[in-house]
Amino acid sequence: MIPQAVDQLHPTSQVTLGILAGGQGTRWGGRDKSMLSVNGETLLGKLVATWGPSCHEVIVNHHAGSAFHAHFADRLVCDAKPHQGPCLGIAALLAACETPLLLITPTDLVDPPAELTTQLQRAIPTTAAGLYVEDPDGQHSLVMLLRKTAAPQILRYVDRGGRRVNDMLVHAGICRFPFTQQLRDADSAADLS
């Protein structure tokens, strides 16, 4: 099956979808997790199909900028220094974002809940730099809604050598958002069934 791009994004939306797909796929023997499929649909395709239509645009952070990723994205961005962890990917997505809000997700999120984006937008305090999601099993910090105004703090953090996501959340003043559903990453083959 040839993946199909989402052809109708929401041009007046205040949210950009930013997908972190720049990892090395270590737990998968170097395989690109965005190409893994569940029920005949790639993880990247499912994210874009679920959250893309309500967003202004889709930006994918990937170290190689493949045609596969370009098919699903309006734009591709790379890290300033590849393979240094997700903080640099988050910084790259924020730098490229043109809307007031950036919804960030890892590419290996299985079955993204459609209602999460709306809940985050309603819950973000006007004084907060953003929200990260905590599900019933604990922190899921790579799913977050950030304000574009958080970019300077996050860029400063990574420019000073910061690489730990939890430290970045504290440094930038990103608040916890309790989500009642469990989120699931594709950490093993069992997670895809």
PDB file of C-alpha atoms in Angstrom:
ATOM      1  CA  MET A   1       0.000   0.000   0.000  1.00  0.00           C
ATOM      2  CA  ILE A   2       1.341   3.438  -0.925  1.00  0.00           C
ATOM      3  CA  PRO A   3       0.847   5.929   1.923  1.00  0.00           C
ATOM      4  CA  GLN A   4      -1.294   8.911   1.043  1.00  0.00           C
ATOM      5  CA  ALA A   5      -0.584  12.421   2.241  1.00  0.00           C
ATOM      6  CA  VAL A   6      -3.182  14.397   4.112  1.00  0.00           C
ATOM      7  CA  ASP A   7      -4.361  16.886   1.513  1.00  0.00           C
ATOM      8  CA  GLN A   8      -6.530  19.132   3.661  1.00  0.00           C
ATOM      9  CA  LEU A   9      -4.835  20.884   6.514  1.00  0.00           C
ATOM     10  CA  HIS A  10      -6.525  23.633   8.471  1.00  0.00           C
ATOM     11  CA  PRO A  11      -5.091  26.923   7.129  1.00  0.00           C
ATOM     12  CA  THR A  12      -6.487  29.064   9.962  1.00  0.00           C
ATOM     13  CA  SER A  13      -5.385  26.779  12.792  1.00  0.00           C
ATOM     14  CA  GLN A  14      -3.087  28.252  15.426  1.00  0.00           C
ATOM     15  CA  VAL A  15      -1.339  24.884  15.878  1.00  0.00           C
ATOM     16  CA  THR A  16       1.492  23.246  13.947  1.00  0.00           C
ATOM     17  CA  LEU A  17       2.022  19.500  14.279  1.00  0.00           C
ATOM     18  CA  GLY A  18       5.697  18.717  14.927  1.00  0.00           C
ATOM     19  CA  ILE A  19       6.753  15.085  14.734  1.00  0.00           C
ATOM     20  CA  LEU A  20      10.024  13.866  16.228  1.00  0.00           C
ATOM     21  CA  ALA A  21      11.345  11.200  13.825  1.00  0.00           C
ATOM     22  CA  GLY A  22      15.072  11.769  14.174  1.00  0.00           C
ATOM     23  CA  GLY A  23      15.973   8.909  16.488  1.00  0.00           C
ATOM     24  CA  GLN A  24      18.283   6.046  15.691  1.00  0.00           C
ATOM     25  CA  GLY A  25      15.721   3.276  16.279  1.00  0.00           C
ATOM     26  CA  THR A  26      18.090   1.483  18.642  1.00  0.00           C
ATOM     27  CA  ARG A  27      15.422  -0.745  20.183  1.00  0.00           C
ATOM     28  CA  TRP A  28      14.386  -1.714  16.641  1.00  0.00           C
ATOM     29  CA  GLY A  29      17.839  -2.635  15.363  1.00  0.00           C
ATOM     30  CA  GLY A  30      18.254   0.691  13.585  1.00  0.00           C
ATOM     31  CA  ARG A  31      14.866   0.578  11.838  1.00  0.00           C
ATOM     32  CA  ASP A  32      13.037   3.867  11.397  1.00  0.00           C
ATOM     33  CA  LYS A  33      10.059   3.631  13.772  1.00  0.00           C
ATOM     34  CA  SER A  34       7.950   6.022  11.694  1.00  0.00           C
ATOM     35  CA  MET A  35       7.807   3.326   8.991  1.00  0.00           C
ATOM     36  CA  LEU A  36       6.526   0.609  11.338  1.00  0.00           C
ATOM     37  CA  SER A  37       2.922  -0.277  10.660  1.00  0.00           C
ATOM     38  CA  VAL A  38      -0.112  -1.136  12.736  1.00  0.00           C
ATOM     39  CA  ASN A  39      -3.186  -2.501  10.981  1.00  0.00           C
ATOM     40  CA  GLY A  40      -1.732  -1.602   7.585  1.00  0.00           C
ATOM     41  CA  GLU A  41      -0.959   2.020   8.438  1.00  0.00           C
ATOM     42  CA  THR A  42       2.466   3.438   9.255  1.00  0.00           C
ATOM     43  CA  LEU A  43       2.947   5.125  12.612  1.00  0.00           C
ATOM     44  CA  LEU A  44       3.814   8.397  10.877  1.00  0.00           C
ATOM     45  CA  GLY A  45       0.782   8.118   8.594  1.00  0.00           C
ATOM     46  CA  LYS A  46      -1.515   7.493  11.557  1.00  0.00           C
ATOM     47  CA  LEU A  47      -0.224  10.551  13.438  1.00  0.00           C
ATOM     48  CA  VAL A  48      -0.705  12.796  10.422  1.00  0.00           C
ATOM     49  CA  ALA A  49      -4.147  11.346   9.641  1.00  0.00           C
ATOM     50  CA  THR A  50      -5.294  11.795  13.260  1.00  0.00           C
ATOM     51  CA  TRP A  51      -3.866  15.197  14.180  1.00  0.00           C
ATOM     52  CA  GLY A  52      -2.790  16.754  10.868  1.00  0.00           C
ATOM     53  CA  PRO A  53      -6.204  17.879   9.583  1.00  0.00           C
ATOM     54  CA  SER A  54      -6.744  20.174  12.583  1.00  0.00           C
ATOM     55  CA  CYS A  55      -3.283  21.748  12.234  1.00  0.00           C
ATOM     56  CA  HIS A  56      -1.952  24.578  10.112  1.00  0.00           C
ATOM     57  CA  GLU A  57       0.911  22.421   8.844  1.00  0.00           C
ATOM     58  CA  VAL A  58       2.931  19.295   9.599  1.00  0.00           C
ATOM     59  CA  ILE A  59       6.676  19.522  10.197  1.00  0.00           C
ATOM     60  CA  VAL A  60       8.741  16.364  10.601  1.00  0.00           C
ATOM     61  CA  ASN A  61      12.112  16.408  12.333  1.00  0.00           C
ATOM     62  CA  HIS A  62      14.283  13.734  10.705  1.00  0.00           C
ATOM     63  CA  HIS A  63      18.044  13.378  10.360  1.00  0.00           C
ATOM     64  CA  ALA A  64      18.031  12.122   6.752  1.00  0.00           C
ATOM     65  CA  GLY A  65      15.063  13.911   5.192  1.00  0.00           C
ATOM     66  CA  SER A  66      13.766  10.881   3.290  1.00  0.00           C
ATOM     67  CA  ALA A  67      11.084  10.897   0.590  1.00  0.00           C
ATOM     68  CA  PHE A  68       8.917   8.785   2.899  1.00  0.00           C
ATOM     69  CA  HIS A  69       8.881  11.504   5.570  1.00  0.00           C
ATOM     70  CA  ALA A  70       8.478  14.286   2.996  1.00  0.00           C
ATOM     71  CA  HIS A  71       5.351  12.551   1.702  1.00  0.00           C
ATOM     72  CA  PHE A  72       3.574  13.156   5.010  1.00  0.00           C
ATOM     73  CA  ALA A  73       5.017  16.562   5.861  1.00  0.00           C
ATOM     74  CA  ASP A  74       4.662  20.098   4.628  1.00  0.00           C
ATOM     75  CA  ARG A  75       8.272  20.624   5.685  1.00  0.00           C
ATOM     76  CA  LEU A  76      11.205  18.617   7.007  1.00  0.00           C
ATOM     77  CA  VAL A  77      13.736  19.974   9.500  1.00  0.00           C
ATOM     78  CA  CYS A  78      16.987  18.514  10.802  1.00  0.00           C
ATOM     79  CA  ASP A  79      18.737  18.941  14.124  1.00  0.00           C
ATOM     80  CA  ALA A  80      21.691  21.311  14.317  1.00  0.00           C
ATOM     81  CA  LYS A  81      23.687  18.325  15.640  1.00  0.00           C
ATOM     82  CA  PRO A  82      22.271  14.910  14.660  1.00  0.00           C
ATOM     83  CA  HIS A  83      21.776  12.067  17.142  1.00  0.00           C
ATOM     84  CA  GLN A  84      21.975  14.263  20.238  1.00  0.00           C
ATOM     85  CA  GLY A  85      18.514  13.416  21.567  1.00  0.00           C
ATOM     86  CA  PRO A  86      15.011  14.834  21.314  1.00  0.00           C
ATOM     87  CA  CYS A  87      15.748  18.259  22.834  1.00  0.00           C
ATOM     88  CA  LEU A  88      17.522  19.336  19.655  1.00  0.00           C
ATOM     89  CA  GLY A  89      14.608  18.043  17.588  1.00  0.00           C
ATOM     90  CA  ILE A  90      12.192  20.040  19.727  1.00  0.00           C
ATOM     91  CA  ALA A  91      14.370  23.147  19.272  1.00  0.00           C
ATOM     92  CA  ALA A  92      14.453  22.619  15.492  1.00  0.00           C
ATOM     93  CA  LEU A  93      10.674  22.211  15.330  1.00  0.00           C
ATOM     94  CA  LEU A  94      10.127  25.356  17.421  1.00  0.00           C
ATOM     95  CA  ALA A  95      12.509  27.331  15.213  1.00  0.00           C
ATOM     96  CA  ALA A  96      10.554  26.254  12.112  1.00  0.00           C
ATOM     97  CA  CYS A  97       7.091  26.729  13.617  1.00  0.00           C
ATOM     98  CA  GLU A  98       5.107  29.686  12.250  1.00  0.00           C
ATOM     99  CA  THR A  99       2.014  29.391  14.459  1.00  0.00           C
ATOM    100  CA  PRO A 100       1.557  30.417  18.110  1.00  0.00           C
ATOM    101  CA  LEU A 101       1.319  26.763  19.236  1.00  0.00           C
ATOM    102  CA  LEU A 102       3.324  23.636  18.402  1.00  0.00           C
ATOM    103  CA  LEU A 103       1.976  20.164  19.150  1.00  0.00           C
ATOM    104  CA  ILE A 104       4.955  17.821  19.496  1.00  0.00           C
ATOM    105  CA  THR A 105       4.799  14.049  19.392  1.00  0.00           C
ATOM    106  CA  PRO A 106       7.284  11.237  18.952  1.00  0.00           C
ATOM    107  CA  THR A 107       6.813   9.296  15.724  1.00  0.00           C
ATOM    108  CA  ASP A 108       6.340   6.033  17.595  1.00  0.00           C
ATOM    109  CA  LEU A 109       3.126   6.999  19.381  1.00  0.00           C
ATOM    110  CA  VAL A 110       0.676   4.167  18.689  1.00  0.00           C
ATOM    111  CA  ASP A 111      -3.024   5.067  18.332  1.00  0.00           C
ATOM    112  CA  PRO A 112      -2.874   8.802  19.085  1.00  0.00           C
ATOM    113  CA  PRO A 113      -6.123   9.898  20.768  1.00  0.00           C
ATOM    114  CA  ALA A 114      -7.870  12.458  18.551  1.00  0.00           C
ATOM    115  CA  GLU A 115      -9.274  14.438  21.488  1.00  0.00           C
ATOM    116  CA  LEU A 116      -5.874  15.083  23.094  1.00  0.00           C
ATOM    117  CA  THR A 117      -5.056  18.110  20.936  1.00  0.00           C
ATOM    118  CA  THR A 118      -8.289  19.886  21.829  1.00  0.00           C
ATOM    119  CA  GLN A 119      -7.867  19.090  25.512  1.00  0.00           C
ATOM    120  CA  LEU A 120      -4.323  20.494  25.511  1.00  0.00           C
ATOM    121  CA  GLN A 121      -5.402  23.684  23.744  1.00  0.00           C
ATOM    122  CA  ARG A 122      -8.195  24.247  26.264  1.00  0.00           C
ATOM    123  CA  ALA A 123      -5.961  23.526  29.250  1.00  0.00           C
ATOM    124  CA  ILE A 124      -2.826  25.539  28.453  1.00  0.00           C
ATOM    125  CA  PRO A 125      -2.557  28.433  30.924  1.00  0.00           C
ATOM    126  CA  THR A 126      -1.899  31.827  29.380  1.00  0.00           C
ATOM    127  CA  THR A 127       1.220  32.179  31.531  1.00  0.00           C
ATOM    128  CA  ALA A 128       2.692  28.741  30.758  1.00  0.00           C
ATOM    129  CA  ALA A 129       5.306  28.042  28.089  1.00  0.00           C
ATOM    130  CA  GLY A 130       3.500  24.795  27.378  1.00  0.00           C
ATOM    131  CA  LEU A 131       2.122  21.521  28.655  1.00  0.00           C
ATOM    132  CA  TYR A 132       3.572  18.014  28.620  1.00  0.00           C
ATOM    133  CA  VAL A 133       1.318  14.982  28.869  1.00  0.00           C
ATOM    134  CA  GLU A 134       1.295  12.633  31.828  1.00  0.00           C
ATOM    135  CA  ASP A 135      -0.828   9.526  31.353  1.00  0.00           C
ATOM    136  CA  PRO A 136      -1.957   7.106  34.118  1.00  0.00           C
ATOM    137  CA  ASP A 137       1.370   5.234  33.847  1.00  0.00           C
ATOM    138  CA  GLY A 138       3.425   8.379  34.411  1.00  0.00           C
ATOM    139  CA  GLN A 139       5.128  11.114  32.441  1.00  0.00           C
ATOM    140  CA  HIS A 140       4.917  11.042  28.653  1.00  0.00           C
ATOM    141  CA  SER A 141       7.028  14.144  28.214  1.00  0.00           C
ATOM    142  CA  LEU A 142       7.590  13.944  24.452  1.00  0.00           C
ATOM    143  CA  VAL A 143       3.903  14.599  23.815  1.00  0.00           C
ATOM    144  CA  MET A 144       3.497  18.294  24.480  1.00  0.00           C
ATOM    145  CA  LEU A 145       1.888  21.519  23.373  1.00  0.00           C
ATOM    146  CA  LEU A 146       4.358  24.414  23.385  1.00  0.00           C
ATOM    147  CA  ARG A 147       3.940  28.103  22.801  1.00  0.00           C
ATOM    148  CA  LYS A 148       6.191  29.523  20.095  1.00  0.00           C
ATOM    149  CA  THR A 149       7.318  31.989  22.764  1.00  0.00           C
ATOM    150  CA  ALA A 150       9.045  29.075  24.569  1.00  0.00           C
ATOM    151  CA  ALA A 151      11.621  28.909  21.756  1.00  0.00           C
ATOM    152  CA  PRO A 152      14.222  31.258  23.335  1.00  0.00           C
ATOM    153  CA  GLN A 153      14.322  29.314  26.634  1.00  0.00           C
ATOM    154  CA  ILE A 154      14.578  25.954  24.867  1.00  0.00           C
ATOM    155  CA  LEU A 155      17.197  27.190  22.390  1.00  0.00           C
ATOM    156  CA  ARG A 156      19.219  28.616  25.281  1.00  0.00           C
ATOM    157  CA  TYR A 157      18.952  25.271  27.100  1.00  0.00           C
ATOM    158  CA  VAL A 158      20.240  23.228  24.134  1.00  0.00           C
ATOM    159  CA  ASP A 159      22.895  25.827  23.216  1.00  0.00           C
ATOM    160  CA  ARG A 160      24.312  25.381  26.722  1.00  0.00           C
ATOM    161  CA  GLY A 161      24.554  21.631  26.147  1.00  0.00           C
ATOM    162  CA  GLY A 162      21.243  20.584  27.707  1.00  0.00           C
ATOM    163  CA  ARG A 163      20.051  17.207  26.433  1.00  0.00           C
ATOM    164  CA  ARG A 164      17.700  15.865  29.133  1.00  0.00           C
ATOM    165  CA  VAL A 165      14.011  16.336  28.360  1.00  0.00           C
ATOM    166  CA  ASN A 166      12.948  16.508  32.023  1.00  0.00           C
ATOM    167  CA  ASP A 167      15.486  19.270  32.696  1.00  0.00           C
ATOM    168  CA  MET A 168      14.296  21.130  29.576  1.00  0.00           C
ATOM    169  CA  LEU A 169      10.704  21.002  30.830  1.00  0.00           C
ATOM    170  CA  VAL A 170      11.743  22.613  34.117  1.00  0.00           C
ATOM    171  CA  HIS A 171      14.066  25.144  32.456  1.00  0.00           C
ATOM    172  CA  ALA A 172      11.354  26.338  30.044  1.00  0.00           C
ATOM    173  CA  GLY A 173       8.495  26.282  32.588  1.00  0.00           C
ATOM    174  CA  ILE A 174       6.467  23.620  30.798  1.00  0.00           C
ATOM    175  CA  CYS A 175       3.652  22.330  33.016  1.00  0.00           C
ATOM    176  CA  ARG A 176       2.167  18.874  33.549  1.00  0.00           C
ATOM    177  CA  PHE A 177      -1.119  17.929  31.868  1.00  0.00           C
ATOM    178  CA  PRO A 178      -2.802  14.853  33.380  1.00  0.00           C
ATOM    179  CA  PHE A 179      -4.399  12.763  30.623  1.00  0.00           C
ATOM    180  CA  THR A 180      -6.797  10.007  31.633  1.00  0.00           C
ATOM    181  CA  GLN A 181      -6.000   7.599  28.779  1.00  0.00           C
ATOM    182  CA  GLN A 182      -2.840   5.540  28.561  1.00  0.00           C
ATOM    183  CA  LEU A 183      -0.489   6.494  25.732  1.00  0.00           C
ATOM    184  CA  ARG A 184       1.556   3.774  24.089  1.00  0.00           C
ATOM    185  CA  ASP A 185       4.908   3.973  22.292  1.00  0.00           C
ATOM    186  CA  ALA A 186       6.243   1.360  19.874  1.00  0.00           C
ATOM    187  CA  ASP A 187       9.077   0.176  22.108  1.00  0.00           C
ATOM    188  CA  SER A 188       8.753  -3.464  21.063  1.00  0.00           C
ATOM    189  CA  ALA A 189       6.885  -5.659  18.567  1.00  0.00           C
ATOM    190  CA  ALA A 190       4.259  -6.396  21.248  1.00  0.00           C
ATOM    191  CA  ASP A 191       3.321  -2.694  21.259  1.00  0.00           C
ATOM    192  CA  LEU A 192       2.252  -2.925  17.621  1.00  0.00           C
ATOM    193  CA  SER A 193      -0.414  -5.565  18.175  1.00  0.00           C
TER     194      SER A 193
END
